[in-house]
Amino acid sequence: MKNIAVIGAGTMGNGIAHVIAQNGYETNLVDISQEALDKGLSTIAKNLDRMVAKELITENDKKSTLGNITPFTKLADGVKKVDLVIEAATENTALKLKIFKELDAICEPTTILATNTSSISITQIAAATKRADKVIGMHFMNPVPIMQLVEIIRGYSTSNEVTRTIMDLSSKLGKTPTEVNDYPGFVANRILMPMINEAIETLFQKVAGVREIDTVMKLGMAHPMGPLQLADFIGLDVCLSILNVMYDGFKNPKYAPCPLLVNMVTAGKLGVKSGEGFYDYSESRKAEKVSKQFN
């Protein structure tokens, strides 16, 4: 495997492209928006600069990594003759099905199609193609250059050969691949999202405040950040989307999103990305100031 395309230059897409390019692979970064591509490449460059400053890599390593990335705004050009495509578009089922149908039509028959979805069924995505055996989930964690885990999700028809290939590739990228089966939320979000949702319910029922809930989980459970801060970091819209996928998939009320979460997303309070969620990020991207509605 030499040539890899990443679809989507947002937070996850540029992080995945960064890691792939840093490990010597020719990397095509594809996004329909030139502005998104420019922003994604700028983010990669800034993250590489931080690594140089910390003496984790050299200036030559940075130049080599950036040199391995080629941007594209046309899907057909970006995925031409690649060995693997990793889709990292918005967590929207209809969009992903559309992308995979297009990929199946324009990619080489041998190309493996992977998705970075955090909750949507791999089997459902694979059904939009005529190569279900070559469709697999690669759920990277954010921030991709730092986090070690890659959840490798087998769809109903994913072949053993494709699974082995992607497990091996993930290891070569310096990650720890962990194989799981295709059920709503997989493992990571099936456990994480109910915890975040329960923290929001705890706030909603006025059991404790934002800072108090996060402090209990950080100091009492040794979590690096509290669940409400983590929700802001992930994006409250993403949390809501994942909970809805699990609720629809299991039909179990324990996965039903808290009304407070629904209202915050409806109001556009999405966390760090919008400047406000459970914390106010207008002055700092750190969770230092609780949003005024929770004071």
Short mmCIF file of N, CA, C and O in Angstrom, two decimals, residues 120-246:
data_model
loop_
_atom_site.label_atom_id
_atom_site.label_comp_id
_atom_site.label_asym_id
_atom_site.label_seq_id
_atom_site.Cartn_x
_atom_site.Cartn_y
_atom_site.Cartn_z
N ILE A 120 -22.08 5.12 12.65
CA ILE A 120 -22.97 4.65 11.58
C ILE A 120 -22.56 3.25 11.12
O ILE A 120 -21.38 2.93 11.00
N SER A 121 -23.54 2.41 10.83
CA SER A 121 -23.32 1.02 10.46
C SER A 121 -22.41 0.87 9.24
O SER A 121 -22.70 1.42 8.17
N ILE A 122 -21.35 0.09 9.40
CA ILE A 122 -20.45 -0.21 8.28
C ILE A 122 -21.20 -1.06 7.25
O ILE A 122 -21.02 -0.90 6.04
N THR A 123 -22.03 -1.96 7.71
CA THR A 123 -22.82 -2.83 6.82
C THR A 123 -23.75 -2.00 5.96
O THR A 123 -23.90 -2.25 4.75
N GLN A 124 -24.37 -0.97 6.56
CA GLN A 124 -25.26 -0.08 5.80
C GLN A 124 -24.49 0.70 4.75
O GLN A 124 -24.92 0.84 3.61
N ILE A 125 -23.32 1.22 5.14
CA ILE A 125 -22.48 1.97 4.19
C ILE A 125 -22.01 1.05 3.06
O ILE A 125 -22.04 1.43 1.88
N ALA A 126 -21.59 -0.16 3.41
CA ALA A 126 -21.10 -1.11 2.40
C ALA A 126 -22.19 -1.48 1.41
O ALA A 126 -21.90 -1.75 0.22
N ALA A 127 -23.44 -1.47 1.86
CA ALA A 127 -24.56 -1.84 0.98
C ALA A 127 -24.76 -0.84 -0.16
O ALA A 127 -25.43 -1.15 -1.16
N ALA A 128 -24.17 0.35 -0.04
CA ALA A 128 -24.26 1.35 -1.10
C ALA A 128 -23.26 1.06 -2.21
O ALA A 128 -23.22 1.77 -3.22
N THR A 129 -22.43 0.02 -2.02
CA THR A 129 -21.40 -0.32 -2.99
C THR A 129 -21.60 -1.73 -3.53
O THR A 129 -22.45 -2.48 -3.05
N LYS A 130 -20.77 -2.10 -4.51
CA LYS A 130 -20.77 -3.46 -5.03
C LYS A 130 -19.51 -4.19 -4.59
O LYS A 130 -19.10 -5.18 -5.20
N ARG A 131 -18.88 -3.67 -3.53
CA ARG A 131 -17.65 -4.27 -3.00
C ARG A 131 -17.72 -4.34 -1.47
O ARG A 131 -16.78 -3.90 -0.78
N ALA A 132 -18.80 -4.88 -0.94
CA ALA A 132 -19.01 -4.90 0.51
C ALA A 132 -17.87 -5.58 1.25
O ALA A 132 -17.57 -5.25 2.41
N ASP A 133 -17.19 -6.51 0.58
CA ASP A 133 -16.07 -7.21 1.22
C ASP A 133 -14.87 -6.30 1.43
O ASP A 133 -13.99 -6.60 2.24
N LYS A 134 -14.84 -5.17 0.69
CA LYS A 134 -13.71 -4.24 0.76
C LYS A 134 -14.06 -2.95 1.50
O LYS A 134 -13.35 -1.95 1.37
N VAL A 135 -15.15 -2.96 2.25
CA VAL A 135 -15.56 -1.79 3.03
C VAL A 135 -15.36 -2.07 4.52
O VAL A 135 -15.74 -3.14 5.01
N ILE A 136 -14.74 -1.12 5.22
CA ILE A 136 -14.37 -1.34 6.62
C ILE A 136 -14.39 -0.01 7.37
O ILE A 136 -14.31 1.07 6.76
N GLY A 137 -14.51 -0.07 8.68
CA GLY A 137 -14.46 1.13 9.50
C GLY A 137 -13.07 1.33 10.09
O GLY A 137 -12.45 0.39 10.57
N MET A 138 -12.57 2.58 10.03
CA MET A 138 -11.33 2.97 10.69
C MET A 138 -11.66 4.20 11.55
O MET A 138 -11.60 5.33 11.07
N HIS A 139 -12.04 3.96 12.78
CA HIS A 139 -12.47 5.06 13.66
C HIS A 139 -11.27 5.57 14.45
O HIS A 139 -10.87 5.02 15.46
N PHE A 140 -10.68 6.65 13.93
CA PHE A 140 -9.56 7.30 14.61
C PHE A 140 -10.11 8.16 15.75
O PHE A 140 -11.27 8.60 15.72
N MET A 141 -9.26 8.45 16.73
CA MET A 141 -9.64 9.29 17.86
C MET A 141 -9.05 10.69 17.70
O MET A 141 -8.01 10.87 17.07
N ASN A 142 -9.71 11.67 18.25
CA ASN A 142 -9.29 13.07 18.15
C ASN A 142 -8.56 13.52 19.42
O ASN A 142 -9.06 13.27 20.52
N PRO A 143 -7.39 14.18 19.28
CA PRO A 143 -6.67 14.55 18.06
C PRO A 143 -5.88 13.37 17.49
O PRO A 143 -5.14 12.70 18.22
N VAL A 144 -6.02 13.16 16.19
CA VAL A 144 -5.46 11.97 15.55
C VAL A 144 -3.95 11.83 15.72
O VAL A 144 -3.46 10.73 16.00
N PRO A 145 -3.15 12.90 15.57
CA PRO A 145 -1.70 12.72 15.70
C PRO A 145 -1.26 12.26 17.09
O PRO A 145 -0.17 11.70 17.23
N ILE A 146 -2.10 12.45 18.09
CA ILE A 146 -1.72 12.13 19.47
C ILE A 146 -2.34 10.83 19.96
O ILE A 146 -1.67 10.00 20.59
N MET A 147 -3.61 10.62 19.68
CA MET A 147 -4.33 9.47 20.22
C MET A 147 -3.91 8.17 19.53
O MET A 147 -3.78 8.13 18.30
N GLN A 148 -3.72 7.13 20.31
CA GLN A 148 -3.14 5.88 19.80
C GLN A 148 -4.15 4.91 19.22
O GLN A 148 -3.82 4.09 18.37
N LEU A 149 -5.40 4.98 19.65
CA LEU A 149 -6.38 3.96 19.26
C LEU A 149 -6.94 4.19 17.86
O LEU A 149 -7.22 5.32 17.46
N VAL A 150 -7.11 3.09 17.12
CA VAL A 150 -7.96 3.08 15.93
C VAL A 150 -8.91 1.90 16.08
O VAL A 150 -8.48 0.74 16.17
N GLU A 151 -10.20 2.19 16.16
CA GLU A 151 -11.21 1.15 16.21
C GLU A 151 -11.42 0.62 14.79
O GLU A 151 -11.81 1.37 13.90
N ILE A 152 -11.13 -0.65 14.59
CA ILE A 152 -11.30 -1.26 13.27
C ILE A 152 -12.62 -2.04 13.29
O ILE A 152 -12.76 -3.00 14.03
N ILE A 153 -13.59 -1.58 12.47
CA ILE A 153 -14.93 -2.17 12.53
C ILE A 153 -15.21 -2.98 11.27
O ILE A 153 -15.19 -2.44 10.15
N ARG A 154 -15.49 -4.25 11.47
CA ARG A 154 -15.84 -5.14 10.37
C ARG A 154 -17.33 -5.04 10.09
O ARG A 154 -18.15 -5.18 11.00
N GLY A 155 -17.69 -4.82 8.83
CA GLY A 155 -19.08 -4.92 8.44
C GLY A 155 -19.46 -6.39 8.30
O GLY A 155 -18.61 -7.28 8.45
N TYR A 156 -20.71 -6.65 7.98
CA TYR A 156 -21.19 -8.03 7.87
C TYR A 156 -20.40 -8.82 6.83
O TYR A 156 -20.15 -10.01 7.01
N SER A 157 -19.98 -8.14 5.75
CA SER A 157 -19.31 -8.84 4.64
C SER A 157 -17.83 -8.52 4.51
O SER A 157 -17.18 -9.00 3.58
N THR A 158 -17.27 -7.71 5.41
CA THR A 158 -15.86 -7.35 5.31
C THR A 158 -14.99 -8.61 5.34
O THR A 158 -15.13 -9.45 6.23
N SER A 159 -14.07 -8.73 4.39
CA SER A 159 -13.25 -9.95 4.29
C SER A 159 -12.15 -9.97 5.34
O SER A 159 -11.72 -8.93 5.85
N ASN A 160 -11.68 -11.17 5.64
CA ASN A 160 -10.56 -11.34 6.57
C ASN A 160 -9.30 -10.67 6.02
O ASN A 160 -8.53 -10.07 6.77
N GLU A 161 -9.10 -10.78 4.71
CA GLU A 161 -7.91 -10.20 4.08
C GLU A 161 -7.90 -8.68 4.23
O GLU A 161 -6.87 -8.09 4.59
N VAL A 162 -9.03 -8.04 3.98
CA VAL A 162 -9.11 -6.58 4.11
C VAL A 162 -8.91 -6.17 5.57
O VAL A 162 -8.21 -5.20 5.86
N THR A 163 -9.49 -6.91 6.48
CA THR A 163 -9.33 -6.61 7.91
C THR A 163 -7.86 -6.69 8.31
O THR A 163 -7.34 -5.79 8.98
N ARG A 164 -7.17 -7.75 7.88
CA ARG A 164 -5.74 -7.90 8.20
C ARG A 164 -4.93 -6.76 7.60
O ARG A 164 -4.02 -6.22 8.24
N THR A 165 -5.25 -6.38 6.37
CA THR A 165 -4.53 -5.29 5.70
C THR A 165 -4.66 -3.99 6.46
O THR A 165 -3.67 -3.27 6.67
N ILE A 166 -5.87 -3.67 6.91
CA ILE A 166 -6.11 -2.41 7.61
C ILE A 166 -5.55 -2.44 9.03
O ILE A 166 -5.04 -1.43 9.53
N MET A 167 -5.60 -3.59 9.67
CA MET A 167 -4.98 -3.73 11.00
C MET A 167 -3.47 -3.49 10.87
O MET A 167 -2.87 -2.78 11.68
N ASP A 168 -2.86 -4.09 9.84
CA ASP A 168 -1.42 -3.95 9.62
C ASP A 168 -1.05 -2.51 9.30
O ASP A 168 -0.07 -1.97 9.83
N LEU A 169 -1.84 -1.86 8.45
CA LEU A 169 -1.58 -0.47 8.11
C LEU A 169 -1.65 0.42 9.35
O LEU A 169 -0.79 1.28 9.57
N SER A 170 -2.67 0.22 10.18
CA SER A 170 -2.83 1.02 11.39
C SER A 170 -1.62 0.90 12.30
O SER A 170 -1.16 1.89 12.88
N SER A 171 -1.08 -0.30 12.41
CA SER A 171 0.13 -0.51 13.22
C SER A 171 1.32 0.23 12.62
O SER A 171 2.12 0.84 13.34
N LYS A 172 1.42 0.22 11.29
CA LYS A 172 2.52 0.93 10.62
C LYS A 172 2.40 2.44 10.80
O LYS A 172 3.40 3.16 10.70
N LEU A 173 1.19 2.92 11.06
CA LEU A 173 0.98 4.34 11.32
C LEU A 173 1.29 4.71 12.77
O LEU A 173 1.12 5.86 13.18
N GLY A 174 1.73 3.72 13.55
CA GLY A 174 2.07 3.96 14.95
C GLY A 174 0.87 3.92 15.86
O GLY A 174 0.94 4.37 17.01
N LYS A 175 -0.24 3.37 15.39
CA LYS A 175 -1.46 3.29 16.18
C LYS A 175 -1.66 1.88 16.74
O LYS A 175 -0.97 0.93 16.35
N THR A 176 -2.60 1.77 17.66
CA THR A 176 -2.98 0.47 18.20
C THR A 176 -4.35 0.10 17.66
O THR A 176 -5.37 0.62 18.14
N PRO A 177 -4.41 -0.75 16.63
CA PRO A 177 -5.71 -1.12 16.06
C PRO A 177 -6.42 -2.14 16.96
O PRO A 177 -5.79 -3.07 17.47
N THR A 178 -7.71 -1.94 17.14
CA THR A 178 -8.51 -2.85 17.96
C THR A 178 -9.76 -3.24 17.18
O THR A 178 -10.56 -2.38 16.82
N GLU A 179 -9.90 -4.53 16.89
CA GLU A 179 -11.00 -5.00 16.05
C GLU A 179 -12.29 -5.14 16.85
O GLU A 179 -12.32 -5.73 17.93
N VAL A 180 -13.37 -4.58 16.31
CA VAL A 180 -14.69 -4.70 16.93
C VAL A 180 -15.71 -5.02 15.84
O VAL A 180 -15.44 -4.87 14.65
N ASN A 181 -16.89 -5.46 16.25
CA ASN A 181 -17.95 -5.80 15.30
C ASN A 181 -18.92 -4.63 15.12
O ASN A 181 -18.91 -3.67 15.88
N ASP A 182 -19.74 -4.76 14.11
CA ASP A 182 -20.58 -3.64 13.64
C ASP A 182 -21.92 -3.58 14.35
O ASP A 182 -22.91 -4.17 13.90
N TYR A 183 -21.94 -2.87 15.48
CA TYR A 183 -23.17 -2.59 16.20
C TYR A 183 -23.19 -1.10 16.54
O TYR A 183 -22.11 -0.48 16.65
N PRO A 184 -24.36 -0.49 16.71
CA PRO A 184 -24.44 0.96 16.92
C PRO A 184 -23.49 1.49 18.00
O PRO A 184 -23.49 0.99 19.12
N GLY A 185 -22.67 2.47 17.63
CA GLY A 185 -21.72 3.06 18.58
C GLY A 185 -20.44 2.29 18.72
O GLY A 185 -19.51 2.76 19.39
N PHE A 186 -20.40 1.07 18.12
CA PHE A 186 -19.22 0.20 18.22
C PHE A 186 -18.88 -0.02 19.70
O PHE A 186 -19.77 -0.36 20.48
N VAL A 187 -17.63 0.18 20.12
CA VAL A 187 -17.29 0.06 21.55
C VAL A 187 -17.07 1.43 22.18
O VAL A 187 -17.67 1.77 23.20
N ALA A 188 -16.24 2.23 21.54
CA ALA A 188 -15.85 3.52 22.13
C ALA A 188 -17.07 4.37 22.49
O ALA A 188 -17.24 4.80 23.64
N ASN A 189 -17.92 4.61 21.51
CA ASN A 189 -19.05 5.51 21.76
C ASN A 189 -20.23 4.84 22.45
O ASN A 189 -21.04 5.52 23.08
N ARG A 190 -20.30 3.52 22.35
CA ARG A 190 -21.37 2.82 23.08
C ARG A 190 -21.17 2.99 24.58
O ARG A 190 -22.14 3.02 25.36
N ILE A 191 -19.92 3.11 25.02
CA ILE A 191 -19.63 3.30 26.44
C ILE A 191 -19.51 4.78 26.78
O ILE A 191 -20.03 5.25 27.80
N LEU A 192 -18.85 5.55 25.90
CA LEU A 192 -18.59 6.96 26.20
C LEU A 192 -19.84 7.83 26.16
O LEU A 192 -20.07 8.64 27.07
N MET A 193 -20.65 7.70 25.11
CA MET A 193 -21.78 8.61 24.94
C MET A 193 -22.84 8.51 26.03
O MET A 193 -23.37 9.53 26.47
N PRO A 194 -23.19 7.31 26.51
CA PRO A 194 -24.12 7.26 27.65
C PRO A 194 -23.56 7.95 28.89
O PRO A 194 -24.33 8.55 29.66
N MET A 195 -22.23 7.89 29.09
CA MET A 195 -21.63 8.60 30.23
C MET A 195 -21.77 10.11 30.06
O MET A 195 -22.16 10.82 31.00
N ILE A 196 -21.46 10.60 28.85
CA ILE A 196 -21.61 12.03 28.59
C ILE A 196 -23.08 12.45 28.75
O ILE A 196 -23.39 13.48 29.36
N ASN A 197 -23.97 11.64 28.20
CA ASN A 197 -25.40 11.96 28.29
C ASN A 197 -25.88 11.98 29.74
O ASN A 197 -26.69 12.83 30.14
N GLU A 198 -25.35 11.07 30.56
CA GLU A 198 -25.72 11.02 31.99
C GLU A 198 -25.19 12.24 32.72
O GLU A 198 -25.85 12.78 33.63
N ALA A 199 -24.01 12.70 32.34
CA ALA A 199 -23.46 13.92 32.94
C ALA A 199 -24.36 15.11 32.61
O ALA A 199 -24.61 15.99 33.46
N ILE A 200 -24.85 15.16 31.37
CA ILE A 200 -25.76 16.24 30.96
C ILE A 200 -27.08 16.14 31.73
O ILE A 200 -27.64 17.15 32.17
N GLU A 201 -27.57 14.92 31.92
CA GLU A 201 -28.80 14.71 32.71
C GLU A 201 -28.59 15.17 34.16
O GLU A 201 -29.47 15.77 34.77
N THR A 202 -27.40 14.91 34.68
CA THR A 202 -27.08 15.31 36.06
C THR A 202 -27.10 16.82 36.20
O THR A 202 -27.59 17.37 37.19
N LEU A 203 -26.60 17.51 35.17
CA LEU A 203 -26.66 18.97 35.14
C LEU A 203 -28.10 19.44 34.97
O LEU A 203 -28.56 20.37 35.66
N PHE A 204 -28.83 18.80 34.05
CA PHE A 204 -30.22 19.14 33.74
C PHE A 204 -31.10 19.05 34.99
O PHE A 204 -31.99 19.88 35.21
N GLN A 205 -30.83 18.03 35.83
CA GLN A 205 -31.62 17.82 37.05
C GLN A 205 -31.10 18.62 38.24
O GLN A 205 -31.58 18.45 39.35
N LYS A 206 -30.09 19.46 37.96
CA LYS A 206 -29.51 20.35 38.97
C LYS A 206 -28.92 19.60 40.18
O LYS A 206 -28.94 20.08 41.31
N VAL A 207 -28.38 18.42 39.90
CA VAL A 207 -27.68 17.68 40.96
C VAL A 207 -26.38 18.40 41.31
O VAL A 207 -25.98 18.46 42.48
N ALA A 208 -25.73 18.95 40.32
CA ALA A 208 -24.49 19.70 40.52
C ALA A 208 -24.25 20.58 39.29
O ALA A 208 -24.91 20.42 38.25
N GLY A 209 -23.30 21.52 39.44
CA GLY A 209 -22.98 22.44 38.35
C GLY A 209 -21.99 21.84 37.37
O GLY A 209 -21.45 20.75 37.58
N VAL A 210 -21.72 22.59 36.30
CA VAL A 210 -20.81 22.14 35.24
C VAL A 210 -19.44 21.81 35.81
O VAL A 210 -18.91 20.70 35.61
N ARG A 211 -18.84 22.77 36.50
CA ARG A 211 -17.49 22.57 37.01
C ARG A 211 -17.44 21.45 38.05
O ARG A 211 -16.48 20.67 38.10
N GLU A 212 -18.49 21.36 38.87
CA GLU A 212 -18.51 20.34 39.92
C GLU A 212 -18.59 18.93 39.33
O GLU A 212 -17.90 18.01 39.78
N ILE A 213 -19.42 18.76 38.30
CA ILE A 213 -19.54 17.45 37.65
C ILE A 213 -18.20 17.04 37.03
O ILE A 213 -17.73 15.90 37.21
N ASP A 214 -17.57 17.97 36.33
CA ASP A 214 -16.29 17.65 35.69
C ASP A 214 -15.19 17.39 36.72
O ASP A 214 -14.34 16.52 36.53
N THR A 215 -15.22 18.14 37.83
CA THR A 215 -14.21 17.94 38.87
C THR A 215 -14.33 16.56 39.50
O THR A 215 -13.32 15.88 39.75
N VAL A 216 -15.57 16.13 39.76
CA VAL A 216 -15.77 14.79 40.34
C VAL A 216 -15.18 13.71 39.44
O VAL A 216 -14.50 12.78 39.89
N MET A 217 -15.42 13.82 38.13
CA MET A 217 -14.95 12.79 37.22
C MET A 217 -13.44 12.87 36.99
O MET A 217 -12.78 11.83 36.81
N LYS A 218 -12.88 14.07 37.02
CA LYS A 218 -11.43 14.20 36.84
C LYS A 218 -10.67 13.72 38.07
O LYS A 218 -9.72 12.93 37.96
N LEU A 219 -11.07 14.19 39.21
CA LEU A 219 -10.33 13.86 40.44
C LEU A 219 -10.74 12.52 41.04
O LEU A 219 -9.94 11.83 41.65
N GLY A 220 -12.01 12.17 40.87
CA GLY A 220 -12.50 10.93 41.47
C GLY A 220 -12.30 9.71 40.60
O GLY A 220 -12.13 8.60 41.10
N MET A 221 -12.33 9.90 39.28
CA MET A 221 -12.24 8.77 38.35
C MET A 221 -10.99 8.82 37.48
O MET A 221 -10.82 8.01 36.58
N ALA A 222 -10.13 9.82 37.73
CA ALA A 222 -8.86 9.97 37.00
C ALA A 222 -9.05 10.16 35.50
O ALA A 222 -8.21 9.74 34.70
N HIS A 223 -10.16 10.81 35.10
CA HIS A 223 -10.35 11.14 33.69
C HIS A 223 -9.52 12.40 33.36
O HIS A 223 -9.49 13.34 34.16
N PRO A 224 -8.87 12.44 32.22
CA PRO A 224 -8.05 13.61 31.88
C PRO A 224 -8.86 14.89 31.71
O PRO A 224 -8.37 15.99 31.93
N MET A 225 -10.13 14.75 31.29
CA MET A 225 -11.03 15.91 31.27
C MET A 225 -12.42 15.42 31.64
O MET A 225 -12.76 14.25 31.45
N GLY A 226 -13.22 16.34 32.20
CA GLY A 226 -14.57 15.96 32.61
C GLY A 226 -15.47 15.68 31.41
O GLY A 226 -15.19 16.12 30.29
N PRO A 227 -16.59 14.99 31.61
CA PRO A 227 -17.46 14.61 30.50
C PRO A 227 -18.11 15.80 29.79
O PRO A 227 -18.35 15.75 28.59
N LEU A 228 -18.38 16.90 30.52
CA LEU A 228 -18.98 18.06 29.87
C LEU A 228 -17.95 18.82 29.03
O LEU A 228 -18.25 19.28 27.93
N GLN A 229 -16.74 18.92 29.54
CA GLN A 229 -15.65 19.51 28.75
C GLN A 229 -15.38 18.65 27.52
O GLN A 229 -15.17 19.16 26.41
N LEU A 230 -15.39 17.33 27.69
CA LEU A 230 -15.16 16.42 26.57
C LEU A 230 -16.25 16.56 25.52
O LEU A 230 -15.97 16.54 24.32
N ALA A 231 -17.49 16.70 25.97
CA ALA A 231 -18.60 16.89 25.03
C ALA A 231 -18.39 18.15 24.20
O ALA A 231 -18.61 18.15 22.98
N ASP A 232 -17.96 19.23 24.86
CA ASP A 232 -17.66 20.47 24.14
C ASP A 232 -16.55 20.26 23.12
O ASP A 232 -16.57 20.81 22.02
N PHE A 233 -15.54 19.48 23.49
CA PHE A 233 -14.40 19.23 22.62
C PHE A 233 -14.83 18.40 21.40
O PHE A 233 -14.44 18.69 20.27
N ILE A 234 -15.64 17.38 21.63
CA ILE A 234 -16.13 16.53 20.53
C ILE A 234 -17.06 17.31 19.62
O ILE A 234 -17.03 17.18 18.39
N GLY A 235 -17.90 18.15 20.23
CA GLY A 235 -18.96 18.86 19.51
C GLY A 235 -20.29 18.31 19.95
O GLY A 235 -20.55 17.10 19.82
N LEU A 236 -21.15 19.16 20.51
CA LEU A 236 -22.43 18.68 21.02
C LEU A 236 -23.31 18.14 19.91
O LEU A 236 -24.11 17.22 20.13
N ASP A 237 -23.17 18.68 18.70
CA ASP A 237 -23.92 18.15 17.56
C ASP A 237 -23.49 16.73 17.22
O ASP A 237 -24.33 15.88 16.89
N VAL A 238 -22.21 16.46 17.34
CA VAL A 238 -21.70 15.10 17.07
C VAL A 238 -22.20 14.14 18.14
O VAL A 238 -22.64 13.03 17.84
N CYS A 239 -22.16 14.57 19.40
CA CYS A 239 -22.66 13.74 20.50
C CYS A 239 -24.13 13.39 20.28
O CYS A 239 -24.55 12.24 20.45
N LEU A 240 -24.92 14.40 19.90
CA LEU A 240 -26.35 14.18 19.66
C LEU A 240 -26.56 13.20 18.51
O LEU A 240 -27.41 12.29 18.59
N SER A 241 -25.79 13.37 17.44
CA SER A 241 -25.92 12.49 16.29
C SER A 241 -25.63 11.03 16.66
O SER A 241 -26.36 10.11 16.27
N ILE A 242 -24.57 10.82 17.42
CA ILE A 242 -24.19 9.46 17.82
C ILE A 242 -25.25 8.84 18.73
O ILE A 242 -25.64 7.67 18.57
N LEU A 243 -25.75 9.62 19.69
CA LEU A 243 -26.80 9.11 20.58
C LEU A 243 -28.05 8.75 19.79
O LEU A 243 -28.69 7.72 20.06
N ASN A 244 -28.40 9.55 18.80
CA ASN A 244 -29.57 9.25 17.98
C ASN A 244 -29.39 7.97 17.18
O ASN A 244 -30.32 7.17 17.03
N VAL A 245 -28.16 7.76 16.67
CA VAL A 245 -27.87 6.51 15.94
C VAL A 245 -28.05 5.31 16.87
O VAL A 245 -28.65 4.29 16.49
N MET A 246 -27.54 5.41 18.09
CA MET A 246 -27.65 4.29 19.04
C MET A 246 -29.10 4.09 19.49
O MET A 246 -29.57 2.96 19.63
#
